């Protein structure tokens, strides 16, 4: 190690997600081109080589040790551990170096490993949006922020799914070397220095089970089939021949929302799909049933913290949909 070097240890294990390792490592390597001095080592619980989720065998630099003090410890994620409990030896492998590391961070579902090691007890954290609820349920003392790209709580950092590891690594580089060098790294890698919005802009639409009540199912099916229809509270209640109060209670009890918010969510998901297909923002607003473009823009700002135009620039297909 040279004087001034920053030692980054990445904890790996069989089934580890390869991009969780390569993404952050590439950020640190690129930072070295602009004057940083990051040294990266791969560690496994026993020092044995590991096989990634893609079947790529990786040679590691050694085993976890209580003696080695790292400036940064990164714990990569895996598809295995949201589905099953983290093995005790893997949790120990995170806990031991974390005790002496300058800072500790996880990539994607690596948060489950940190949580199993007790490192996230009483702390704010995030992970991939698809399994954030599982992290919160399994480790109730951890305050999960499901929509965050990454979260810092003291010297502990957690990040969202896969490429969010790049966002986190850039944040760590900025912490070490300031915004100018980090901006050069981001430009070289052709990535955002700091992404606007949260994970919800990447999540699948209409998550959650369908309503149990047949009456409420008729309403949700009708809204989904025709987002542009008259779906006012009175109109929906009349469709079922129930009072507005009763309908509101049904939505609250089964879907934990209001009829108006549900309709808005359906229209929002429809608008996202239309923007993905290449429709203009004005066309998407109209086809999705929003009263105006401005009303759609307000919903995008509230849900994603970006405008419809910004969303479309990031996520739409390169092929525009043409009317037949």
PDB file of C-alpha atoms in Angstrom:
ATOM      1  CA  UNK A   1       0.000   0.000   0.000  1.00  0.00           C
ATOM      2  CA  UNK A   2       1.211   3.488  -0.828  1.00  0.00           C
ATOM      3  CA  UNK A   3       0.841   6.413   1.549  1.00  0.00           C
ATOM      4  CA  UNK A   4      -2.555   7.930   0.966  1.00  0.00           C
ATOM      5  CA  UNK A   5      -3.979   4.799  -0.608  1.00  0.00           C
ATOM      6  CA  UNK A   6      -7.600   3.973   0.169  1.00  0.00           C
ATOM      7  CA  UNK A   7      -8.154   0.250   0.649  1.00  0.00           C
ATOM      8  CA  UNK A   8     -11.537  -1.028  -0.536  1.00  0.00           C
ATOM      9  CA  UNK A   9     -12.464  -4.593   0.403  1.00  0.00           C
ATOM     10  CA  UNK A  10     -15.379  -6.245  -1.392  1.00  0.00           C
ATOM     11  CA  UNK A  11     -16.936  -9.239   0.336  1.00  0.00           C
ATOM     12  CA  UNK A  12     -17.886 -11.928  -2.196  1.00  0.00           C
ATOM     13  CA  UNK A  13     -19.334 -15.434  -1.914  1.00  0.00           C
ATOM     14  CA  UNK A  14     -20.866 -18.127  -4.113  1.00  0.00           C
ATOM     15  CA  UNK A  15     -23.861 -16.791  -6.033  1.00  0.00           C
ATOM     16  CA  UNK A  16     -22.821 -13.163  -5.648  1.00  0.00           C
ATOM     17  CA  UNK A  17     -24.181 -10.791  -8.297  1.00  0.00           C
ATOM     18  CA  UNK A  18     -21.312  -9.994 -10.642  1.00  0.00           C
ATOM     19  CA  UNK A  19     -22.484  -6.467 -11.493  1.00  0.00           C
ATOM     20  CA  UNK A  20     -22.614  -5.597  -7.779  1.00  0.00           C
ATOM     21  CA  UNK A  21     -18.850  -6.091  -7.803  1.00  0.00           C
ATOM     22  CA  UNK A  22     -17.914  -4.793 -11.241  1.00  0.00           C
ATOM     23  CA  UNK A  23     -19.980  -1.582 -11.130  1.00  0.00           C
ATOM     24  CA  UNK A  24     -18.469  -0.028  -7.993  1.00  0.00           C
ATOM     25  CA  UNK A  25     -15.015  -1.407  -8.818  1.00  0.00           C
ATOM     26  CA  UNK A  26     -15.135   0.333 -12.190  1.00  0.00           C
ATOM     27  CA  UNK A  27     -15.973   3.635 -10.476  1.00  0.00           C
ATOM     28  CA  UNK A  28     -12.972   3.340  -8.145  1.00  0.00           C
ATOM     29  CA  UNK A  29     -10.680   2.274 -11.008  1.00  0.00           C
ATOM     30  CA  UNK A  30     -11.834   5.228 -13.104  1.00  0.00           C
ATOM     31  CA  UNK A  31     -11.287   7.576 -10.161  1.00  0.00           C
ATOM     32  CA  UNK A  32      -7.650   6.454 -10.085  1.00  0.00           C
ATOM     33  CA  UNK A  33      -7.234   7.810 -13.621  1.00  0.00           C
ATOM     34  CA  UNK A  34      -8.082  11.270 -12.266  1.00  0.00           C
ATOM     35  CA  UNK A  35      -5.758  11.213  -9.269  1.00  0.00           C
ATOM     36  CA  UNK A  36      -7.362   8.986  -6.638  1.00  0.00           C
ATOM     37  CA  UNK A  37      -5.563   5.959  -5.230  1.00  0.00           C
ATOM     38  CA  UNK A  38      -8.052   3.200  -4.498  1.00  0.00           C
ATOM     39  CA  UNK A  39      -6.732  -0.306  -3.969  1.00  0.00           C
ATOM     40  CA  UNK A  40      -9.372  -3.024  -4.335  1.00  0.00           C
ATOM     41  CA  UNK A  41      -9.243  -6.487  -2.794  1.00  0.00           C
ATOM     42  CA  UNK A  42     -11.795  -9.284  -3.002  1.00  0.00           C
ATOM     43  CA  UNK A  43     -12.420 -11.278   0.164  1.00  0.00           C
ATOM     44  CA  UNK A  44     -14.468 -14.407   0.722  1.00  0.00           C
ATOM     45  CA  UNK A  45     -15.480 -15.871   4.096  1.00  0.00           C
ATOM     46  CA  UNK A  46     -12.854 -18.637   3.916  1.00  0.00           C
ATOM     47  CA  UNK A  47     -10.435 -17.308   1.321  1.00  0.00           C
ATOM     48  CA  UNK A  48     -11.646 -19.806  -1.281  1.00  0.00           C
ATOM     49  CA  UNK A  49     -12.432 -18.624  -4.810  1.00  0.00           C
ATOM     50  CA  UNK A  50     -16.119 -18.062  -5.538  1.00  0.00           C
ATOM     51  CA  UNK A  51     -18.513 -18.476  -8.436  1.00  0.00           C
ATOM     52  CA  UNK A  52     -20.787 -15.567  -9.346  1.00  0.00           C
ATOM     53  CA  UNK A  53     -24.463 -15.674 -10.277  1.00  0.00           C
ATOM     54  CA  UNK A  54     -23.411 -15.830 -13.948  1.00  0.00           C
ATOM     55  CA  UNK A  55     -21.175 -18.841 -13.401  1.00  0.00           C
ATOM     56  CA  UNK A  56     -17.980 -16.782 -13.639  1.00  0.00           C
ATOM     57  CA  UNK A  57     -15.322 -18.068 -11.266  1.00  0.00           C
ATOM     58  CA  UNK A  58     -13.473 -15.317  -9.421  1.00  0.00           C
ATOM     59  CA  UNK A  59     -10.133 -15.526  -7.683  1.00  0.00           C
ATOM     60  CA  UNK A  60     -10.126 -13.746  -4.344  1.00  0.00           C
ATOM     61  CA  UNK A  61      -7.248 -12.043  -2.550  1.00  0.00           C
ATOM     62  CA  UNK A  62      -7.825 -13.715   0.780  1.00  0.00           C
ATOM     63  CA  UNK A  63     -10.124 -14.517   3.665  1.00  0.00           C
ATOM     64  CA  UNK A  64     -11.856 -12.144   6.012  1.00  0.00           C
ATOM     65  CA  UNK A  65      -9.602 -11.222   8.929  1.00  0.00           C
ATOM     66  CA  UNK A  66     -10.093  -9.283  12.143  1.00  0.00           C
ATOM     67  CA  UNK A  67      -6.588  -7.852  11.796  1.00  0.00           C
ATOM     68  CA  UNK A  68      -6.945  -6.074   8.459  1.00  0.00           C
ATOM     69  CA  UNK A  69      -8.505  -2.607   8.724  1.00  0.00           C
ATOM     70  CA  UNK A  70     -10.090  -1.415   5.499  1.00  0.00           C
ATOM     71  CA  UNK A  71     -11.035   2.134   4.659  1.00  0.00           C
ATOM     72  CA  UNK A  72     -14.201   0.884   2.946  1.00  0.00           C
ATOM     73  CA  UNK A  73     -15.916  -2.479   3.163  1.00  0.00           C
ATOM     74  CA  UNK A  74     -18.431  -3.246   0.407  1.00  0.00           C
ATOM     75  CA  UNK A  75     -20.809  -6.195   0.691  1.00  0.00           C
ATOM     76  CA  UNK A  76     -22.168  -7.299  -2.684  1.00  0.00           C
ATOM     77  CA  UNK A  77     -25.646  -8.777  -3.074  1.00  0.00           C
ATOM     78  CA  UNK A  78     -27.110 -12.033  -4.330  1.00  0.00           C
ATOM     79  CA  UNK A  79     -30.469 -13.406  -5.402  1.00  0.00           C
ATOM     80  CA  UNK A  80     -30.102 -16.120  -2.770  1.00  0.00           C
ATOM     81  CA  UNK A  81     -30.583 -14.204   0.435  1.00  0.00           C
ATOM     82  CA  UNK A  82     -33.839 -12.398  -0.011  1.00  0.00           C
ATOM     83  CA  UNK A  83     -35.230 -15.915  -0.581  1.00  0.00           C
ATOM     84  CA  UNK A  84     -33.405 -17.670   2.269  1.00  0.00           C
ATOM     85  CA  UNK A  85     -31.791 -16.752   5.565  1.00  0.00           C
ATOM     86  CA  UNK A  86     -28.221 -15.456   5.436  1.00  0.00           C
ATOM     87  CA  UNK A  87     -25.864 -18.204   6.707  1.00  0.00           C
ATOM     88  CA  UNK A  88     -24.132 -17.483   9.998  1.00  0.00           C
ATOM     89  CA  UNK A  89     -20.663 -17.757   8.457  1.00  0.00           C
ATOM     90  CA  UNK A  90     -21.495 -15.125   5.839  1.00  0.00           C
ATOM     91  CA  UNK A  91     -22.981 -12.800   8.448  1.00  0.00           C
ATOM     92  CA  UNK A  92     -19.811 -13.247  10.524  1.00  0.00           C
ATOM     93  CA  UNK A  93     -17.698 -12.535   7.448  1.00  0.00           C
ATOM     94  CA  UNK A  94     -19.383  -9.131   7.176  1.00  0.00           C
ATOM     95  CA  UNK A  95     -19.410  -8.413  10.905  1.00  0.00           C
ATOM     96  CA  UNK A  96     -15.692  -9.050  11.523  1.00  0.00           C
ATOM     97  CA  UNK A  97     -14.167  -6.529   9.082  1.00  0.00           C
ATOM     98  CA  UNK A  98     -17.054  -4.072   9.586  1.00  0.00           C
ATOM     99  CA  UNK A  99     -15.973  -3.662  13.186  1.00  0.00           C
ATOM    100  CA  UNK A 100     -12.703  -2.003  12.120  1.00  0.00           C
ATOM    101  CA  UNK A 101     -13.574  -0.559   8.692  1.00  0.00           C
ATOM    102  CA  UNK A 102     -13.750   3.193   8.224  1.00  0.00           C
ATOM    103  CA  UNK A 103     -17.110   2.804   6.518  1.00  0.00           C
ATOM    104  CA  UNK A 104     -19.321  -0.094   5.525  1.00  0.00           C
ATOM    105  CA  UNK A 105     -21.601  -0.268   2.484  1.00  0.00           C
ATOM    106  CA  UNK A 106     -23.860  -2.784   0.772  1.00  0.00           C
ATOM    107  CA  UNK A 107     -24.893  -3.105  -2.846  1.00  0.00           C
ATOM    108  CA  UNK A 108     -28.479  -4.141  -3.580  1.00  0.00           C
ATOM    109  CA  UNK A 109     -29.431  -7.212  -1.526  1.00  0.00           C
ATOM    110  CA  UNK A 110     -26.101  -7.101   0.276  1.00  0.00           C
ATOM    111  CA  UNK A 111     -28.206  -5.179   2.811  1.00  0.00           C
ATOM    112  CA  UNK A 112     -29.584  -8.550   3.948  1.00  0.00           C
ATOM    113  CA  UNK A 113     -26.047  -9.650   4.816  1.00  0.00           C
ATOM    114  CA  UNK A 114     -25.385  -6.443   6.756  1.00  0.00           C
ATOM    115  CA  UNK A 115     -28.724  -6.788   8.541  1.00  0.00           C
ATOM    116  CA  UNK A 116     -28.023 -10.417   9.461  1.00  0.00           C
ATOM    117  CA  UNK A 117     -24.702  -9.267  10.905  1.00  0.00           C
ATOM    118  CA  UNK A 118     -26.526  -6.748  13.105  1.00  0.00           C
ATOM    119  CA  UNK A 119     -24.909  -3.805  11.331  1.00  0.00           C
ATOM    120  CA  UNK A 120     -28.247  -2.238  10.339  1.00  0.00           C
ATOM    121  CA  UNK A 121     -29.874  -2.457  13.776  1.00  0.00           C
ATOM    122  CA  UNK A 122     -31.544   0.864  14.499  1.00  0.00           C
ATOM    123  CA  UNK A 123     -30.300   2.372  11.236  1.00  0.00           C
ATOM    124  CA  UNK A 124     -31.891   3.710   8.078  1.00  0.00           C
ATOM    125  CA  UNK A 125     -31.239   1.562   5.004  1.00  0.00           C
ATOM    126  CA  UNK A 126     -32.448   0.597   1.557  1.00  0.00           C
ATOM    127  CA  UNK A 127     -32.223  -2.300  -0.880  1.00  0.00           C
ATOM    128  CA  UNK A 128     -33.787  -3.296  -4.202  1.00  0.00           C
ATOM    129  CA  UNK A 129     -37.403  -2.078  -4.384  1.00  0.00           C
ATOM    130  CA  UNK A 130     -38.660  -5.588  -5.085  1.00  0.00           C
ATOM    131  CA  UNK A 131     -37.472  -6.939  -1.707  1.00  0.00           C
ATOM    132  CA  UNK A 132     -37.511  -3.819   0.468  1.00  0.00           C
ATOM    133  CA  UNK A 133     -40.667  -5.035   2.247  1.00  0.00           C
ATOM    134  CA  UNK A 134     -38.927  -8.335   3.028  1.00  0.00           C
ATOM    135  CA  UNK A 135     -35.931  -6.543   4.556  1.00  0.00           C
ATOM    136  CA  UNK A 136     -38.261  -4.471   6.738  1.00  0.00           C
ATOM    137  CA  UNK A 137     -40.265  -7.523   7.824  1.00  0.00           C
ATOM    138  CA  UNK A 138     -37.242  -9.698   8.556  1.00  0.00           C
ATOM    139  CA  UNK A 139     -35.269  -7.006  10.394  1.00  0.00           C
ATOM    140  CA  UNK A 140     -37.839  -4.733  12.076  1.00  0.00           C
ATOM    141  CA  UNK A 141     -35.241  -2.617  13.903  1.00  0.00           C
ATOM    142  CA  UNK A 142     -33.916  -1.463  10.512  1.00  0.00           C
ATOM    143  CA  UNK A 143     -35.771   1.572   9.146  1.00  0.00           C
ATOM    144  CA  UNK A 144     -36.105   0.709   5.462  1.00  0.00           C
ATOM    145  CA  UNK A 145     -36.464   3.571   2.961  1.00  0.00           C
ATOM    146  CA  UNK A 146     -37.810   1.648  -0.002  1.00  0.00           C
ATOM    147  CA  UNK A 147     -37.633   4.461  -2.567  1.00  0.00           C
ATOM    148  CA  UNK A 148     -34.068   5.642  -1.948  1.00  0.00           C
ATOM    149  CA  UNK A 149     -31.277   5.083  -4.473  1.00  0.00           C
ATOM    150  CA  UNK A 150     -28.847   4.921  -1.567  1.00  0.00           C
ATOM    151  CA  UNK A 151     -28.960   5.770   2.132  1.00  0.00           C
ATOM    152  CA  UNK A 152     -26.221   6.966   4.461  1.00  0.00           C
ATOM    153  CA  UNK A 153     -26.597   6.506   8.208  1.00  0.00           C
ATOM    154  CA  UNK A 154     -23.395   7.558   9.918  1.00  0.00           C
ATOM    155  CA  UNK A 155     -20.609   5.464   8.415  1.00  0.00           C
ATOM    156  CA  UNK A 156     -23.012   2.831   7.091  1.00  0.00           C
ATOM    157  CA  UNK A 157     -24.267   3.009   3.514  1.00  0.00           C
ATOM    158  CA  UNK A 158     -26.792   0.891   1.653  1.00  0.00           C
ATOM    159  CA  UNK A 159     -27.869   1.090  -1.968  1.00  0.00           C
ATOM    160  CA  UNK A 160     -30.712  -0.035  -4.171  1.00  0.00           C
ATOM    161  CA  UNK A 161     -30.670  -2.552  -6.998  1.00  0.00           C
ATOM    162  CA  UNK A 162     -27.636  -3.407  -9.116  1.00  0.00           C
ATOM    163  CA  UNK A 163     -26.648  -0.194 -10.953  1.00  0.00           C
ATOM    164  CA  UNK A 164     -27.400   1.847  -7.815  1.00  0.00           C
ATOM    165  CA  UNK A 165     -24.059   0.457  -6.646  1.00  0.00           C
ATOM    166  CA  UNK A 166     -22.503   2.810  -9.182  1.00  0.00           C
ATOM    167  CA  UNK A 167     -24.439   5.728  -7.688  1.00  0.00           C
ATOM    168  CA  UNK A 168     -23.221   4.762  -4.230  1.00  0.00           C
ATOM    169  CA  UNK A 169     -19.601   4.371  -5.352  1.00  0.00           C
ATOM    170  CA  UNK A 170     -19.734   7.829  -6.943  1.00  0.00           C
ATOM    171  CA  UNK A 171     -21.067   9.234  -3.658  1.00  0.00           C
ATOM    172  CA  UNK A 172     -18.172   7.619  -1.789  1.00  0.00           C
ATOM    173  CA  UNK A 173     -15.653   9.032  -4.275  1.00  0.00           C
ATOM    174  CA  UNK A 174     -17.209  12.475  -3.892  1.00  0.00           C
ATOM    175  CA  UNK A 175     -16.928  12.150  -0.120  1.00  0.00           C
ATOM    176  CA  UNK A 176     -13.232  11.329  -0.503  1.00  0.00           C
ATOM    177  CA  UNK A 177     -12.214  13.643  -3.357  1.00  0.00           C
ATOM    178  CA  UNK A 178     -14.930  16.228  -3.896  1.00  0.00           C
ATOM    179  CA  UNK A 179     -17.336  16.960  -6.748  1.00  0.00           C
ATOM    180  CA  UNK A 180     -14.873  17.948  -9.480  1.00  0.00           C
ATOM    181  CA  UNK A 181     -13.034  14.627  -9.642  1.00  0.00           C
ATOM    182  CA  UNK A 182     -16.321  12.742  -9.230  1.00  0.00           C
ATOM    183  CA  UNK A 183     -17.856  14.664 -12.107  1.00  0.00           C
ATOM    184  CA  UNK A 184     -14.945  13.615 -14.305  1.00  0.00           C
ATOM    185  CA  UNK A 185     -15.516   9.981 -13.314  1.00  0.00           C
ATOM    186  CA  UNK A 186     -19.245  10.176 -14.027  1.00  0.00           C
ATOM    187  CA  UNK A 187     -18.620  11.738 -17.431  1.00  0.00           C
ATOM    188  CA  UNK A 188     -16.049   9.103 -18.311  1.00  0.00           C
ATOM    189  CA  UNK A 189     -18.484   6.324 -17.403  1.00  0.00           C
ATOM    190  CA  UNK A 190     -21.397   8.141 -19.099  1.00  0.00           C
ATOM    191  CA  UNK A 191     -23.582   7.984 -15.998  1.00  0.00           C
ATOM    192  CA  UNK A 192     -25.422  10.541 -13.888  1.00  0.00           C
ATOM    193  CA  UNK A 193     -23.346  11.999 -11.089  1.00  0.00           C
ATOM    194  CA  UNK A 194     -26.538  12.024  -9.026  1.00  0.00           C
ATOM    195  CA  UNK A 195     -29.779  10.549 -10.329  1.00  0.00           C
ATOM    196  CA  UNK A 196     -32.994  12.445  -9.712  1.00  0.00           C
ATOM    197  CA  UNK A 197     -35.939  10.621  -8.218  1.00  0.00           C
ATOM    198  CA  UNK A 198     -36.088   7.338  -6.378  1.00  0.00           C
ATOM    199  CA  UNK A 199     -36.454   3.641  -7.099  1.00  0.00           C
ATOM    200  CA  UNK A 200     -40.146   3.972  -7.879  1.00  0.00           C
ATOM    201  CA  UNK A 201     -39.212   5.248 -11.336  1.00  0.00           C
ATOM    202  CA  UNK A 202     -37.802   1.769 -12.067  1.00  0.00           C
ATOM    203  CA  UNK A 203     -40.431  -0.367 -10.339  1.00  0.00           C
ATOM    204  CA  UNK A 204     -43.042  -2.469 -12.082  1.00  0.00           C
ATOM    205  CA  UNK A 205     -46.516  -0.887 -12.210  1.00  0.00           C
ATOM    206  CA  UNK A 206     -49.574  -1.998 -10.288  1.00  0.00           C
ATOM    207  CA  UNK A 207     -47.798  -3.986  -7.617  1.00  0.00           C
ATOM    208  CA  UNK A 208     -49.901  -5.733  -5.002  1.00  0.00           C
ATOM    209  CA  UNK A 209     -52.641  -8.363  -4.852  1.00  0.00           C
ATOM    210  CA  UNK A 210     -56.039  -7.774  -6.464  1.00  0.00           C
ATOM    211  CA  UNK A 211     -58.974  -6.866  -4.210  1.00  0.00           C
ATOM    212  CA  UNK A 212     -60.689  -9.743  -2.415  1.00  0.00           C
ATOM    213  CA  UNK A 213     -64.121  -8.148  -2.657  1.00  0.00           C
ATOM    214  CA  UNK A 214     -65.925  -8.995  -5.935  1.00  0.00           C
ATOM    215  CA  UNK A 215     -67.565  -5.551  -5.867  1.00  0.00           C
ATOM    216  CA  UNK A 216     -64.258  -3.771  -5.547  1.00  0.00           C
ATOM    217  CA  UNK A 217     -62.744  -6.043  -8.184  1.00  0.00           C
ATOM    218  CA  UNK A 218     -65.435  -4.848 -10.618  1.00  0.00           C
ATOM    219  CA  UNK A 219     -64.450  -1.267  -9.932  1.00  0.00           C
ATOM    220  CA  UNK A 220     -60.708  -1.833 -10.340  1.00  0.00           C
ATOM    221  CA  UNK A 221     -61.259  -3.846 -13.516  1.00  0.00           C
ATOM    222  CA  UNK A 222     -63.437  -1.073 -14.941  1.00  0.00           C
ATOM    223  CA  UNK A 223     -60.859   1.607 -14.180  1.00  0.00           C
ATOM    224  CA  UNK A 224     -58.031  -0.472 -15.639  1.00  0.00           C
ATOM    225  CA  UNK A 225     -60.036  -1.235 -18.790  1.00  0.00           C
ATOM    226  CA  UNK A 226     -60.955   2.404 -19.398  1.00  0.00           C
ATOM    227  CA  UNK A 227     -58.743   4.903 -17.575  1.00  0.00           C
ATOM    228  CA  UNK A 228     -60.312   7.752 -19.555  1.00  0.00           C
ATOM    229  CA  UNK A 229     -63.828   7.067 -18.247  1.00  0.00           C
ATOM    230  CA  UNK A 230     -65.800   8.945 -15.600  1.00  0.00           C
ATOM    231  CA  UNK A 231     -64.206   7.600 -12.455  1.00  0.00           C
ATOM    232  CA  UNK A 232     -65.250  10.264 -10.003  1.00  0.00           C
ATOM    233  CA  UNK A 233     -66.168   9.059  -6.521  1.00  0.00           C
ATOM    234  CA  UNK A 234     -69.838   9.527  -7.269  1.00  0.00           C
ATOM    235  CA  UNK A 235     -69.574   7.784 -10.616  1.00  0.00           C
ATOM    236  CA  UNK A 236     -67.784   4.777  -9.147  1.00  0.00           C
ATOM    237  CA  UNK A 237     -70.257   4.505  -6.278  1.00  0.00           C
ATOM    238  CA  UNK A 238     -73.164   4.663  -8.701  1.00  0.00           C
ATOM    239  CA  UNK A 239     -71.553   1.906 -10.777  1.00  0.00           C
ATOM    240  CA  UNK A 240     -71.835  -0.404  -7.746  1.00  0.00           C
ATOM    241  CA  UNK A 241     -75.036   1.123  -6.413  1.00  0.00           C
ATOM    242  CA  UNK A 242     -73.408   1.820  -3.041  1.00  0.00           C
ATOM    243  CA  UNK A 243     -72.846   5.003  -1.058  1.00  0.00           C
ATOM    244  CA  UNK A 244     -69.664   7.002  -1.547  1.00  0.00           C
ATOM    245  CA  UNK A 245     -68.848   6.411   2.124  1.00  0.00           C
ATOM    246  CA  UNK A 246     -69.138   2.634   1.710  1.00  0.00           C
ATOM    247  CA  UNK A 247     -66.963   2.664  -1.416  1.00  0.00           C
ATOM    248  CA  UNK A 248     -64.347   4.790   0.316  1.00  0.00           C
ATOM    249  CA  UNK A 249     -64.291   2.326   3.214  1.00  0.00           C
ATOM    250  CA  UNK A 250     -63.851  -0.612   0.816  1.00  0.00           C
ATOM    251  CA  UNK A 251     -60.820   1.022  -0.795  1.00  0.00           C
ATOM    252  CA  UNK A 252     -59.337   1.906   2.582  1.00  0.00           C
ATOM    253  CA  UNK A 253     -59.793  -1.559   4.081  1.00  0.00           C
ATOM    254  CA  UNK A 254     -58.595  -3.600   1.110  1.00  0.00           C
ATOM    255  CA  UNK A 255     -56.187  -1.371  -0.804  1.00  0.00           C
ATOM    256  CA  UNK A 256     -55.128   1.165   1.856  1.00  0.00           C
ATOM    257  CA  UNK A 257     -55.886   4.032  -0.477  1.00  0.00           C
ATOM    258  CA  UNK A 258     -58.761   6.216  -1.658  1.00  0.00           C
ATOM    259  CA  UNK A 259     -60.766   5.758  -4.870  1.00  0.00           C
ATOM    260  CA  UNK A 260     -59.275   8.967  -6.275  1.00  0.00           C
ATOM    261  CA  UNK A 261     -55.704   7.871  -5.523  1.00  0.00           C
ATOM    262  CA  UNK A 262     -56.348   4.462  -7.060  1.00  0.00           C
ATOM    263  CA  UNK A 263     -57.670   5.990 -10.283  1.00  0.00           C
ATOM    264  CA  UNK A 264     -54.700   8.335 -10.335  1.00  0.00           C
ATOM    265  CA  UNK A 265     -52.307   5.378  -9.945  1.00  0.00           C
ATOM    266  CA  UNK A 266     -53.926   3.505 -12.837  1.00  0.00           C
ATOM    267  CA  UNK A 267     -53.681   6.579 -15.047  1.00  0.00           C
ATOM    268  CA  UNK A 268     -50.083   7.136 -13.956  1.00  0.00           C
ATOM    269  CA  UNK A 269     -49.097   3.573 -14.875  1.00  0.00           C
ATOM    270  CA  UNK A 270     -50.896   3.903 -18.202  1.00  0.00           C
ATOM    271  CA  UNK A 271     -49.106   7.181 -18.912  1.00  0.00           C
ATOM    272  CA  UNK A 272     -45.729   5.612 -18.137  1.00  0.00           C
ATOM    273  CA  UNK A 273     -46.456   2.772 -20.540  1.00  0.00           C
ATOM    274  CA  UNK A 274     -47.492   5.224 -23.254  1.00  0.00           C
ATOM    275  CA  UNK A 275     -44.347   7.299 -22.751  1.00  0.00           C
ATOM    276  CA  UNK A 276     -42.283   4.099 -22.909  1.00  0.00           C
ATOM    277  CA  UNK A 277     -43.904   3.352 -26.270  1.00  0.00           C
ATOM    278  CA  UNK A 278     -42.921   6.759 -27.683  1.00  0.00           C
ATOM    279  CA  UNK A 279     -46.101   8.821 -27.330  1.00  0.00           C
ATOM    280  CA  UNK A 280     -45.636  12.505 -26.558  1.00  0.00           C
ATOM    281  CA  UNK A 281     -46.362  13.684 -23.037  1.00  0.00           C
ATOM    282  CA  UNK A 282     -49.504  15.473 -24.214  1.00  0.00           C
ATOM    283  CA  UNK A 283     -50.749  12.330 -25.991  1.00  0.00           C
ATOM    284  CA  UNK A 284     -49.968  10.201 -22.953  1.00  0.00           C
ATOM    285  CA  UNK A 285     -51.884  12.530 -20.647  1.00  0.00           C
ATOM    286  CA  UNK A 286     -54.944  12.415 -22.870  1.00  0.00           C
ATOM    287  CA  UNK A 287     -54.910   8.673 -23.569  1.00  0.00           C
ATOM    288  CA  UNK A 288     -54.329   7.844 -19.901  1.00  0.00           C
ATOM    289  CA  UNK A 289     -57.315   9.910 -18.815  1.00  0.00           C
ATOM    290  CA  UNK A 290     -55.619  12.832 -17.108  1.00  0.00           C
ATOM    291  CA  UNK A 291     -57.661  16.060 -17.305  1.00  0.00           C
ATOM    292  CA  UNK A 292     -54.576  17.895 -18.620  1.00  0.00           C
ATOM    293  CA  UNK A 293     -50.855  17.588 -19.139  1.00  0.00           C
ATOM    294  CA  UNK A 294     -50.306  19.742 -16.064  1.00  0.00           C
ATOM    295  CA  UNK A 295     -52.254  17.338 -13.849  1.00  0.00           C
ATOM    296  CA  UNK A 296     -50.120  14.457 -15.159  1.00  0.00           C
ATOM    297  CA  UNK A 297     -46.940  16.446 -14.609  1.00  0.00           C
ATOM    298  CA  UNK A 298     -47.864  17.049 -10.960  1.00  0.00           C
ATOM    299  CA  UNK A 299     -48.396  13.313 -10.419  1.00  0.00           C
ATOM    300  CA  UNK A 300     -45.017  12.466 -11.997  1.00  0.00           C
ATOM    301  CA  UNK A 301     -43.332  15.097  -9.821  1.00  0.00           C
ATOM    302  CA  UNK A 302     -44.927  13.689  -6.675  1.00  0.00           C
ATOM    303  CA  UNK A 303     -44.318  10.008  -7.451  1.00  0.00           C
ATOM    304  CA  UNK A 304     -40.968  10.078  -9.261  1.00  0.00           C
ATOM    305  CA  UNK A 305     -39.525  13.533  -8.582  1.00  0.00           C
ATOM    306  CA  UNK A 306     -39.015  13.979 -12.318  1.00  0.00           C
ATOM    307  CA  UNK A 307     -41.115  15.361 -15.160  1.00  0.00           C
ATOM    308  CA  UNK A 308     -42.808  13.179 -17.814  1.00  0.00           C
ATOM    309  CA  UNK A 309     -40.293  14.477 -20.364  1.00  0.00           C
ATOM    310  CA  UNK A 310     -37.350  13.523 -18.141  1.00  0.00           C
ATOM    311  CA  UNK A 311     -38.866  10.098 -17.527  1.00  0.00           C
ATOM    312  CA  UNK A 312     -39.284   9.540 -21.258  1.00  0.00           C
ATOM    313  CA  UNK A 313     -35.701  10.557 -22.027  1.00  0.00           C
ATOM    314  CA  UNK A 314     -34.456   7.894 -19.622  1.00  0.00           C
ATOM    315  CA  UNK A 315     -36.805   5.009 -20.193  1.00  0.00           C
ATOM    316  CA  UNK A 316     -38.710   5.174 -23.473  1.00  0.00           C
ATOM    317  CA  UNK A 317     -38.019   2.829 -26.359  1.00  0.00           C
ATOM    318  CA  UNK A 318     -36.125   4.164 -29.339  1.00  0.00           C
ATOM    319  CA  UNK A 319     -39.002   3.130 -31.568  1.00  0.00           C
ATOM    320  CA  UNK A 320     -41.910   5.536 -31.631  1.00  0.00           C
ATOM    321  CA  UNK A 321     -45.382   4.023 -31.740  1.00  0.00           C
ATOM    322  CA  UNK A 322     -47.307   5.152 -34.820  1.00  0.00           C
ATOM    323  CA  UNK A 323     -51.051   5.206 -35.126  1.00  0.00           C
ATOM    324  CA  UNK A 324     -52.360   2.699 -37.606  1.00  0.00           C
TER     325      UNK A 324
END
